[in-house]
PDB file of C-alpha atoms in Angstrom:
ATOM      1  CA  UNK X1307     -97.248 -61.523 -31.235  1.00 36.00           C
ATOM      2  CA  UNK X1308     -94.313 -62.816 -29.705  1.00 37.00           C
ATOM      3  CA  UNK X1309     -90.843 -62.445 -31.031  1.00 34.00           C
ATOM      4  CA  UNK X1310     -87.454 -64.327 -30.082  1.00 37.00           C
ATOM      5  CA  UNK X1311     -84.030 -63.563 -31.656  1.00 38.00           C
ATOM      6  CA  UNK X1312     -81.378 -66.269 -32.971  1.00 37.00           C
ATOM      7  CA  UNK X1313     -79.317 -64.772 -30.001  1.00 39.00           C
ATOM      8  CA  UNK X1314     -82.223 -65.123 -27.480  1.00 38.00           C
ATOM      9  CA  UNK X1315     -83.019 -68.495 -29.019  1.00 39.00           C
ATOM     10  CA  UNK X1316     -79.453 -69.611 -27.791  1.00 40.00           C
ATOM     11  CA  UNK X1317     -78.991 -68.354 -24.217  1.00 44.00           C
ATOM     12  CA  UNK X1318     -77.074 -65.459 -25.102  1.00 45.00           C
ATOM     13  CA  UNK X1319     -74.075 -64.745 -23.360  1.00 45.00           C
ATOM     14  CA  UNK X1320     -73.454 -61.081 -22.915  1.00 46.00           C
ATOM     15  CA  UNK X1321     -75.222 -58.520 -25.182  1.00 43.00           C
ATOM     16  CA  UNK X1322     -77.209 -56.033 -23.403  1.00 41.00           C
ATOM     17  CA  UNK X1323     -80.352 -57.507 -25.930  1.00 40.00           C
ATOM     18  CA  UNK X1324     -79.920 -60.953 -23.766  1.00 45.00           C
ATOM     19  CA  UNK X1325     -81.548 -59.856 -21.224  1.00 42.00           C
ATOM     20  CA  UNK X1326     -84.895 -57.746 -22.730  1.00 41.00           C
ATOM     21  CA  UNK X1327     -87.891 -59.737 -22.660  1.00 40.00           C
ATOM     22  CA  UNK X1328     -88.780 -61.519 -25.889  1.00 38.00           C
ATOM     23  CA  UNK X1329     -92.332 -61.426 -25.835  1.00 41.00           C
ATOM     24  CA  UNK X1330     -95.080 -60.925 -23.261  1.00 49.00           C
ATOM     25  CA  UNK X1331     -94.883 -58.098 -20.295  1.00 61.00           C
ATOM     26  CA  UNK X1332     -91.668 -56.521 -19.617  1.00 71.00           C
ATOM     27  CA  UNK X1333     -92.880 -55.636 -16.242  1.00 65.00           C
ATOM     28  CA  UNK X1334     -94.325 -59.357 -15.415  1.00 66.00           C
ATOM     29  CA  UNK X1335     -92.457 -60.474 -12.196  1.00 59.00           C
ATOM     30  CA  UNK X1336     -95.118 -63.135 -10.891  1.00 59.00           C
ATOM     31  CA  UNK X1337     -93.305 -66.456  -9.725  1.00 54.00           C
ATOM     32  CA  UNK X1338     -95.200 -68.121 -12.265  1.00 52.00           C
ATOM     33  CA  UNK X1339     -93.854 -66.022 -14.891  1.00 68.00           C
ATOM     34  CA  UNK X1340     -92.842 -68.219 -17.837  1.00 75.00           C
ATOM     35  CA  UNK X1341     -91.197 -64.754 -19.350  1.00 74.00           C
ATOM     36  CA  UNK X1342     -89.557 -63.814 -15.860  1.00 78.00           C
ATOM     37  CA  UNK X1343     -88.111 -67.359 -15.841  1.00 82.00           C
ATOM     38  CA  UNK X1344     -86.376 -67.259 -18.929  1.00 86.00           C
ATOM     39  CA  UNK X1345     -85.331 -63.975 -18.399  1.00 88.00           C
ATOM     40  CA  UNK X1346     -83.555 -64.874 -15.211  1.00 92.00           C
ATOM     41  CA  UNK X1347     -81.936 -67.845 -16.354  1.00 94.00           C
ATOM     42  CA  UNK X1348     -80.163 -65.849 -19.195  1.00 94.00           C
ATOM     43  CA  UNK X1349     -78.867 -62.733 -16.983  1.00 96.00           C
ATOM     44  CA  UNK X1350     -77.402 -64.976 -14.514  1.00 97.00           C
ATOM     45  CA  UNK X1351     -75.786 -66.756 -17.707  1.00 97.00           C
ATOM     46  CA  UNK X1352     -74.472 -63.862 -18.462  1.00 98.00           C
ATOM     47  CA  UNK X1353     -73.279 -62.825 -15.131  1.00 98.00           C
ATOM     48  CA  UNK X1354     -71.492 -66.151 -14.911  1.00 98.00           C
ATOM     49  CA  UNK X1355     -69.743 -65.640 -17.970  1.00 98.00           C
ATOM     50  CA  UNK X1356     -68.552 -62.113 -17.672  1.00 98.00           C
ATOM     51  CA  UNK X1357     -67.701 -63.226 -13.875  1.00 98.00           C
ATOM     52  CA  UNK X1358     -65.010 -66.096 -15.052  1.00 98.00           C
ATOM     53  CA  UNK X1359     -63.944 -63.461 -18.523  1.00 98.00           C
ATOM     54  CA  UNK X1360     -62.698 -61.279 -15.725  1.00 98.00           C
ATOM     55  CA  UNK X1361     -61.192 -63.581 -13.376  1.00 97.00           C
ATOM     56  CA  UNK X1362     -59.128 -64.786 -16.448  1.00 98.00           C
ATOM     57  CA  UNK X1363     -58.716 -60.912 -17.975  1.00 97.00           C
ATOM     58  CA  UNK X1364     -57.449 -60.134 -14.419  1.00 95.00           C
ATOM     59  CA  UNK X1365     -54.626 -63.423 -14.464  1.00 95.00           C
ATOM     60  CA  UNK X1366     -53.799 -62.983 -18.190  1.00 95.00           C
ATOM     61  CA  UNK X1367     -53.552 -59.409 -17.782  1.00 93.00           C
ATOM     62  CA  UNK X1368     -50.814 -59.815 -14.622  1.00 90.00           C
ATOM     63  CA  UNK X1369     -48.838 -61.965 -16.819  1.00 92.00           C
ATOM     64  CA  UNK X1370     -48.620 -59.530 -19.671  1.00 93.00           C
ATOM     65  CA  UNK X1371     -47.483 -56.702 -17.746  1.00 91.00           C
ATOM     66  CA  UNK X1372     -45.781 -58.717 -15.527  1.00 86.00           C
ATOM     67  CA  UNK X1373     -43.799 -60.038 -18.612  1.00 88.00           C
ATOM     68  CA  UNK X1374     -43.634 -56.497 -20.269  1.00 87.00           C
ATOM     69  CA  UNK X1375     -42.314 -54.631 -17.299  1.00 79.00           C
ATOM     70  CA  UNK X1376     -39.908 -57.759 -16.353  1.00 75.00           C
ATOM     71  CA  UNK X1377     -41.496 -57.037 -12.961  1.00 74.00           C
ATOM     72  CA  UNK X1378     -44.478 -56.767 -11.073  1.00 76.00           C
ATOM     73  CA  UNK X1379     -45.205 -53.932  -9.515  1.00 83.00           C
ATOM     74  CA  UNK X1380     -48.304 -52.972  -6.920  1.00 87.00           C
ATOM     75  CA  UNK X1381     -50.305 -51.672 -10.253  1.00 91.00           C
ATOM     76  CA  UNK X1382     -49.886 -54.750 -11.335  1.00 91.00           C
ATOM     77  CA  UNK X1383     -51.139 -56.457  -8.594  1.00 91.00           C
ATOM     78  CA  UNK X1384     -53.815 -54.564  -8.077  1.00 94.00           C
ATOM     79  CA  UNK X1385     -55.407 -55.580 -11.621  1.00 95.00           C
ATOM     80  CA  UNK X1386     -55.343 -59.109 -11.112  1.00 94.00           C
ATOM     81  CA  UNK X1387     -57.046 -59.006  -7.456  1.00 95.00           C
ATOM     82  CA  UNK X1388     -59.614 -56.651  -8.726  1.00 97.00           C
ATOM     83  CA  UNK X1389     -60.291 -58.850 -11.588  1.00 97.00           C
ATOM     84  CA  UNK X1390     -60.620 -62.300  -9.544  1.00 97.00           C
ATOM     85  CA  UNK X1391     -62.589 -60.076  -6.563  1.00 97.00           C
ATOM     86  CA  UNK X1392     -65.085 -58.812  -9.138  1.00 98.00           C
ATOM     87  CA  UNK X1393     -65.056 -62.393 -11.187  1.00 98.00           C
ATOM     88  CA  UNK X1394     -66.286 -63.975  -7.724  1.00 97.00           C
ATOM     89  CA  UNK X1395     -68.590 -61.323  -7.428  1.00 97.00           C
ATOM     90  CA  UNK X1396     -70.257 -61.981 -10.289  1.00 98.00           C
ATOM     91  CA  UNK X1397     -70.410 -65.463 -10.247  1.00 98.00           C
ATOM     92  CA  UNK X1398     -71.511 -65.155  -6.566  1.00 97.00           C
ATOM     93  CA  UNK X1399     -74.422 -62.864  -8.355  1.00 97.00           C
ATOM     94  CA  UNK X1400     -75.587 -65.327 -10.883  1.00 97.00           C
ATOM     95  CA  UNK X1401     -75.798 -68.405  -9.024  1.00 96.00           C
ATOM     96  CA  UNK X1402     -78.614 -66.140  -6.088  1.00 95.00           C
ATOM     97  CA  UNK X1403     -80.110 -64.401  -9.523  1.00 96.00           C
ATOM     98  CA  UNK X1404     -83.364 -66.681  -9.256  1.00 91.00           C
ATOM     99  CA  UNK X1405     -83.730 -65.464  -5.985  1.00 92.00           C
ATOM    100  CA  UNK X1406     -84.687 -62.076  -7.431  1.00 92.00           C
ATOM    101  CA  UNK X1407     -88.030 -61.168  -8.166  1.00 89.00           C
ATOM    102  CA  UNK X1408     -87.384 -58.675 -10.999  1.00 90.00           C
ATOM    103  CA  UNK X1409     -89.357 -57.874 -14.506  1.00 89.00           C
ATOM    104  CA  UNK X1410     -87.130 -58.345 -17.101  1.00 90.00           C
ATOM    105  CA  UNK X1411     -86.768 -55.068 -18.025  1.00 92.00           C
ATOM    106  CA  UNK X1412     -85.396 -54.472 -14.145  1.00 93.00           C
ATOM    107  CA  UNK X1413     -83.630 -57.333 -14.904  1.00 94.00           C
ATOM    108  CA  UNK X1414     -81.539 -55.759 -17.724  1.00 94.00           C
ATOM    109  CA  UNK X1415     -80.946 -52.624 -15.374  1.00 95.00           C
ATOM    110  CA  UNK X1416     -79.462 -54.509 -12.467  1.00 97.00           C
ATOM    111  CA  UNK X1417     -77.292 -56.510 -15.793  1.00 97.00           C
ATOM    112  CA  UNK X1418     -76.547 -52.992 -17.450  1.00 97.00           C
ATOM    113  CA  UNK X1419     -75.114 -51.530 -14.130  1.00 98.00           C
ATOM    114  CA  UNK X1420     -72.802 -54.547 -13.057  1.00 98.00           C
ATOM    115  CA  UNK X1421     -71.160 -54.283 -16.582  1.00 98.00           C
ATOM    116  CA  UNK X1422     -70.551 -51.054 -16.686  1.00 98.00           C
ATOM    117  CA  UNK X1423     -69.174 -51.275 -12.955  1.00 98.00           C
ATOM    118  CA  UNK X1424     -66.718 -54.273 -13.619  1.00 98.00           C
ATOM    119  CA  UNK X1425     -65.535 -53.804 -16.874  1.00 98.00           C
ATOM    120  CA  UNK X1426     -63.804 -50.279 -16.677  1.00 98.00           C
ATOM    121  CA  UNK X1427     -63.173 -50.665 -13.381  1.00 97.00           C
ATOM    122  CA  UNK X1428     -60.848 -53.647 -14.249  1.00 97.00           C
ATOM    123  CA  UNK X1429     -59.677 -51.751 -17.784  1.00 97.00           C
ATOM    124  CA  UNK X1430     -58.689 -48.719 -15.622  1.00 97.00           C
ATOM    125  CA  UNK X1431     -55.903 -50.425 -13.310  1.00 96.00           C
ATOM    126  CA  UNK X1432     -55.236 -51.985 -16.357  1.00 96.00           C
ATOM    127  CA  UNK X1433     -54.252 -49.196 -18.080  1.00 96.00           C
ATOM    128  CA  UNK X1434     -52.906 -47.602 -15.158  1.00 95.00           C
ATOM    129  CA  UNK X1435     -50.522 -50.409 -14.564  1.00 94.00           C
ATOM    130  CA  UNK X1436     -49.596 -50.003 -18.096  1.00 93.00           C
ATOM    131  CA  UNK X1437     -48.655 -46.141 -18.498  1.00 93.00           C
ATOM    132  CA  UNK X1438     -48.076 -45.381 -15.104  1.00 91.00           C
ATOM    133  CA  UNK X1439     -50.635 -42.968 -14.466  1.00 94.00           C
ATOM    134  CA  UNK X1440     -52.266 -43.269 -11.334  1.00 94.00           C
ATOM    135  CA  UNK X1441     -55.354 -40.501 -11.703  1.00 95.00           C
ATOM    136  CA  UNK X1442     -54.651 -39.344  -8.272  1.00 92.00           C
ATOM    137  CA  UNK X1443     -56.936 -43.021  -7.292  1.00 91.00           C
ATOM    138  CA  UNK X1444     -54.132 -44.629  -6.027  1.00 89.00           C
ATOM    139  CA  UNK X1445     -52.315 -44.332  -1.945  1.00 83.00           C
ATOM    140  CA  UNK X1446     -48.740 -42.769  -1.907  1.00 76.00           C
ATOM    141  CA  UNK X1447     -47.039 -46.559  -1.549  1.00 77.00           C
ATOM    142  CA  UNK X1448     -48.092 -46.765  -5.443  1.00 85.00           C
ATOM    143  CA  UNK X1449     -46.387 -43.407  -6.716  1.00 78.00           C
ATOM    144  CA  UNK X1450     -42.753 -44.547  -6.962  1.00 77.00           C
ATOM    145  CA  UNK X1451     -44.106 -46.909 -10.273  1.00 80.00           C
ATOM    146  CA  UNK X1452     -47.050 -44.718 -11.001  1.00 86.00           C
ATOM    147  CA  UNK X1453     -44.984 -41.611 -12.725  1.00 83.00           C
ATOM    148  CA  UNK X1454     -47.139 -40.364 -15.344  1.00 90.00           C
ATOM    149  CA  UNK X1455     -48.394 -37.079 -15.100  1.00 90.00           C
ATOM    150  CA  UNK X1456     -49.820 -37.446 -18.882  1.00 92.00           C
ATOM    151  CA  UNK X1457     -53.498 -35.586 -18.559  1.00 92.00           C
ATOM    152  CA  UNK X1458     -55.064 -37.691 -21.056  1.00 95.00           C
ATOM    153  CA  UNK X1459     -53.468 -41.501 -19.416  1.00 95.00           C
ATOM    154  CA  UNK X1460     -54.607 -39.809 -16.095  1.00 96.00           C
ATOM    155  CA  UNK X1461     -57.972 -38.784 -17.184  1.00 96.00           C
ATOM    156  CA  UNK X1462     -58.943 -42.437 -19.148  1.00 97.00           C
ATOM    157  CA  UNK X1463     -57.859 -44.155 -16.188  1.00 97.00           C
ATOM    158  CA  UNK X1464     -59.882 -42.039 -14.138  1.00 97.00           C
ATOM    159  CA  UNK X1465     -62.709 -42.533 -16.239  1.00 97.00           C
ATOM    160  CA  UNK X1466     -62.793 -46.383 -15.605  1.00 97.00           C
ATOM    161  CA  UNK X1467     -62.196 -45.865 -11.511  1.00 97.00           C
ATOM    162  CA  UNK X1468     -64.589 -44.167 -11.145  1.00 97.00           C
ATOM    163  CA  UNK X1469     -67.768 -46.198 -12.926  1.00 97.00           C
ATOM    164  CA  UNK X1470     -67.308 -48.460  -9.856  1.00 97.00           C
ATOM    165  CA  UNK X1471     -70.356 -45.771  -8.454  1.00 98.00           C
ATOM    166  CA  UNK X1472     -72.707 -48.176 -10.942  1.00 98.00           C
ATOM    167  CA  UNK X1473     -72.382 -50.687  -8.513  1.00 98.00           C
ATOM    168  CA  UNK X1474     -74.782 -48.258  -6.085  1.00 98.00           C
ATOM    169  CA  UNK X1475     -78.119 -48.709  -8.214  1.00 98.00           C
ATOM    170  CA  UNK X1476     -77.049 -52.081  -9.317  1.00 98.00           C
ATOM    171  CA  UNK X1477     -77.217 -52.942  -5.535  1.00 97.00           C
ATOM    172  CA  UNK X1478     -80.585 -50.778  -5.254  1.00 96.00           C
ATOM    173  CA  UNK X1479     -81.970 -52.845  -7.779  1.00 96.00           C
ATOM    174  CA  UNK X1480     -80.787 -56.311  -6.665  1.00 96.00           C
ATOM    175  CA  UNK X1481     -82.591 -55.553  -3.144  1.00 95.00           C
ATOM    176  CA  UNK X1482     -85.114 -54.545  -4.262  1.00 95.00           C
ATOM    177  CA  UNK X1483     -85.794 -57.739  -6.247  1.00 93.00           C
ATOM    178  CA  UNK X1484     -84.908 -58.797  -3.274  1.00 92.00           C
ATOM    179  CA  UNK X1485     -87.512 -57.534  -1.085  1.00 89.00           C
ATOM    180  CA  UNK X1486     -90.082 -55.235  -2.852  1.00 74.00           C
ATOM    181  CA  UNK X1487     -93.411 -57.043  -3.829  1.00 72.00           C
ATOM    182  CA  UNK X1488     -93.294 -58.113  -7.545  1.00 68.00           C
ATOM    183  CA  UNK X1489     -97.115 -55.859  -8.911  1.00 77.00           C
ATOM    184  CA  UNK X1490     -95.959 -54.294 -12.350  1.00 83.00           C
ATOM    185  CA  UNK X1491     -96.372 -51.054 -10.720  1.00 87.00           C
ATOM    186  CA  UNK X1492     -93.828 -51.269  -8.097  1.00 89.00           C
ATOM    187  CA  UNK X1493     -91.486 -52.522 -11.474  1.00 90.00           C
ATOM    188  CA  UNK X1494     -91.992 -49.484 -13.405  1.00 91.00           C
ATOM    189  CA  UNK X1495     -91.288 -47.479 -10.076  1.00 93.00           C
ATOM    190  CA  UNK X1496     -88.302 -49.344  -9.655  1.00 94.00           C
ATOM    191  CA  UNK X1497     -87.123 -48.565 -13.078  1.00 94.00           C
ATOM    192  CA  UNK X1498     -87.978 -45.119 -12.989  1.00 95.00           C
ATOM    193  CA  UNK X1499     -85.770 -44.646  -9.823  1.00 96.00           C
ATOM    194  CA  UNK X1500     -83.274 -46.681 -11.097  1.00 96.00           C
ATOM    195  CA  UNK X1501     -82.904 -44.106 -14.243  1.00 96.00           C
ATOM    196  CA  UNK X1502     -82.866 -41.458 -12.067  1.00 98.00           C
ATOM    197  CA  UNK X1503     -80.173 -42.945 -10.025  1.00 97.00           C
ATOM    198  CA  UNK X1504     -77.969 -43.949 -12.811  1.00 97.00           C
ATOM    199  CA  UNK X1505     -78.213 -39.954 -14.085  1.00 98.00           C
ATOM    200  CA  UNK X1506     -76.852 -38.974 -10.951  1.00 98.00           C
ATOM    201  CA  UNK X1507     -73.949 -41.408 -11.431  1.00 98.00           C
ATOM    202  CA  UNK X1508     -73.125 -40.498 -14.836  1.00 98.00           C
ATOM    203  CA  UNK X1509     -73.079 -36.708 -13.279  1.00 98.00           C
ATOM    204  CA  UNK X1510     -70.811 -37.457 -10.622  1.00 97.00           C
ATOM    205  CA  UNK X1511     -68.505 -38.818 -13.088  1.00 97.00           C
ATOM    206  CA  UNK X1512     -68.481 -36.425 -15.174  1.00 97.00           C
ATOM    207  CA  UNK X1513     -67.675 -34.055 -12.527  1.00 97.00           C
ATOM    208  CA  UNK X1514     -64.906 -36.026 -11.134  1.00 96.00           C
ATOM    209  CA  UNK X1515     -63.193 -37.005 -14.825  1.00 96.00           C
ATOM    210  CA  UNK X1516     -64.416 -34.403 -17.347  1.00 95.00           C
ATOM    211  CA  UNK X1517     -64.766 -31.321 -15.449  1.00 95.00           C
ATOM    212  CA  UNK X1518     -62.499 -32.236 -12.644  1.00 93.00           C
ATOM    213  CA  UNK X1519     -60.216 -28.681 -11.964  1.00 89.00           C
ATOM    214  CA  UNK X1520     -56.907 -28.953 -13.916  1.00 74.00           C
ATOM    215  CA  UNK X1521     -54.764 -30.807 -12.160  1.00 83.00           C
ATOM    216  CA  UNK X1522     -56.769 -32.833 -10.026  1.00 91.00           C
ATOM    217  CA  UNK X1523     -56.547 -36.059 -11.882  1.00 93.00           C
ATOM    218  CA  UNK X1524     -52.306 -36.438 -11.245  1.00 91.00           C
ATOM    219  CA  UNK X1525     -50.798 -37.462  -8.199  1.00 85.00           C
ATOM    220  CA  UNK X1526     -49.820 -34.370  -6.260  1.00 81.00           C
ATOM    221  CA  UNK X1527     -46.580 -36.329  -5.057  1.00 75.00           C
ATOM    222  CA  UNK X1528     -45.173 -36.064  -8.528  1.00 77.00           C
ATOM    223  CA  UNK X1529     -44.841 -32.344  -8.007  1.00 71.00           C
ATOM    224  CA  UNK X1530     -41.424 -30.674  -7.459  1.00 58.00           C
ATOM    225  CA  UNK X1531     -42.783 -28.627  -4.456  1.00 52.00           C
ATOM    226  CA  UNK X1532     -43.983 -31.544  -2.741  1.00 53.00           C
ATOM    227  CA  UNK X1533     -42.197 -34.951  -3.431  1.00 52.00           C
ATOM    228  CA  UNK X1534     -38.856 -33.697  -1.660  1.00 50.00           C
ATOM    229  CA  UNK X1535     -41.251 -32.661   1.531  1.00 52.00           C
ATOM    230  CA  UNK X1536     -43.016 -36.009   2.695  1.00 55.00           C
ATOM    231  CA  UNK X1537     -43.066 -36.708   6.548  1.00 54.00           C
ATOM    232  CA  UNK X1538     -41.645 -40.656   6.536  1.00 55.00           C
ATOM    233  CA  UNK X1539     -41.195 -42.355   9.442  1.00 57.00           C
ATOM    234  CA  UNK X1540     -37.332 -43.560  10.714  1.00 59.00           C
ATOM    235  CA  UNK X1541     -36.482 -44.807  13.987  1.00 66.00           C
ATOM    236  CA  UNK X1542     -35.449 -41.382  15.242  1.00 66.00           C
ATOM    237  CA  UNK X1543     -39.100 -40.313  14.436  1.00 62.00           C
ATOM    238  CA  UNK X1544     -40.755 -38.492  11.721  1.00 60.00           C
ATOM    239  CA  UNK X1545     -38.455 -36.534   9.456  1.00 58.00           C
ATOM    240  CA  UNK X1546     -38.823 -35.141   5.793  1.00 59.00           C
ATOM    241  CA  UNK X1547     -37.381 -36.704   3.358  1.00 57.00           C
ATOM    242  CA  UNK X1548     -37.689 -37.663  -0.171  1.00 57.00           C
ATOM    243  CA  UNK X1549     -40.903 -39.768  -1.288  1.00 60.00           C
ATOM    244  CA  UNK X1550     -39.060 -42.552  -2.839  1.00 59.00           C
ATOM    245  CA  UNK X1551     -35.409 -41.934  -5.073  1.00 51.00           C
ATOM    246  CA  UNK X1552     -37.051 -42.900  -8.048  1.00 47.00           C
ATOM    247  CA  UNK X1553     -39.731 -40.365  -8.050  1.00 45.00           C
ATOM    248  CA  UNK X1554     -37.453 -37.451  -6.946  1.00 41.00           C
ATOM    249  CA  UNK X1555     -34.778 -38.661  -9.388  1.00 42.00           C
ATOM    250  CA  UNK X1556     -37.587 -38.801 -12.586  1.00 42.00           C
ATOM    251  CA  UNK X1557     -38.371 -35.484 -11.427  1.00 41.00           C
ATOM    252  CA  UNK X1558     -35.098 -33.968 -11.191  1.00 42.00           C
ATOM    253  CA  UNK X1559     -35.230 -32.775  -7.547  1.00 41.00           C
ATOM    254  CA  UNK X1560     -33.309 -35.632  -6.264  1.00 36.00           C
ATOM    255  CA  UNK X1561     -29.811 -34.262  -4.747  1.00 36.00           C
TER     256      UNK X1561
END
């Protein structure tokens, strides 16, 4: 019996139900696959979509900070690039999607793993160039506007850097709809690796966020013992000096 959804009925746009199959074999991936057709032409819908939300989340989001701070600073940078790098990317995605030969139900794992790369890694910086709290993710030339050494800022923002690893079995999957042969076998291989895969992200993660040893998710620049002791470059040669007066001044060890 099949079944179709209102939402399926109308392309969908971004619901992880968009892109299950609505009727027939989820693991049908034969070129003459009325079900892997329709299946394709609403992830890559969907890609598109999420692809131009960010490229306009990452410009909207520059001019609210922007505005908020009364300057921009690299954080804020760094959230619109990511967002118009990662719109591209998308878009790029969905306009090669029917290129893939993928069952829908490999489909929605390739889907499942670009959203859950893009999206928090774009929220992240976001937040990051909002509170100031780098997560120990960003290079020293960020630390003299990054001065938050809040756990729970540090450990959010952490959280959305580092579910850019989905991107790794998103990219498994996309080449291998790329290049694998399409019998429903080699499908429910795919997805069984691609499970496995995504449980050793999730772990790694957790390891780096959740678990990470105290301390480990703040910038070890903002500490007294080290900010006042950084090797910087002058024309006489290396010396140490102070990171940047505005750090050692917010920290109190700036004389």
């Amino acid at each position: 019996m099949q079944f179709q959804s209102h939402a399926m009925e109308s392309g969908g746009l971004g619901i992880p139900g968009d892109t299950l199959p609505v009727s027939g074999d989820k693991w049908c991936a034969d070129d003459d696959s009325e079900e892997m057709a329709k299946s394709s032409t609403r992830t890559a819908k969907s890609l598109m979509v999420h692809g131009w939300l960010q490229v306009l989340f990452g410009c909207v989001s520059c001019l609210v900070l922007d505005a908020a701070f009364g300057e921009a600073t690299p954080a804020i940078g760094t959230v619109h690039k990511i967002g118009c790098i990662q719109g591209a990317l998308l878009v790029g995605a969905a306009g090669s999607w029917h290129f893939l030969k993928l069952s829908p139900a490999n489909q929605w794992q390739a889907w499942g793993c670009l959203m859950c790369c893009v999206w928090p890694n774009v929220i992240g910086p976001c937040i990051a160039a909002a509170t100031g709290a780098s997560a120990n993710g960003y290079d020293r030339s960020f630390t003299c506007s990054m001065l938050t050494k809040a756990r729970f800022w540090n450990f959010v923002v952490a959280l959305g850097i580092q579910s850019a690893a989905f991107i790794l079995p998103a990219i498994a999957m996309i080449l291998f709809g790329a290049l694998a042969p399409q019998r429903r076998w080699w499908q429910k291989l795919a997805f069984g690796v691609a499970v496995l895969f995504e449980i050793g992200v999730v772990l790694v993660i957790l390891s780096n966020t959740v678990f990470a040893p105290s301390g480990a998710l703040v910038d070890p620049n903002l500490d007294d013992a080290t900010a006042s002791k950084i090797f910087v470059g002058t024309p006489g040669g290396r010396e140490r000096q102070a990171l940047c007066p505005f750090v050692t001044r917010h920290l109190g060890s700036h004389k």
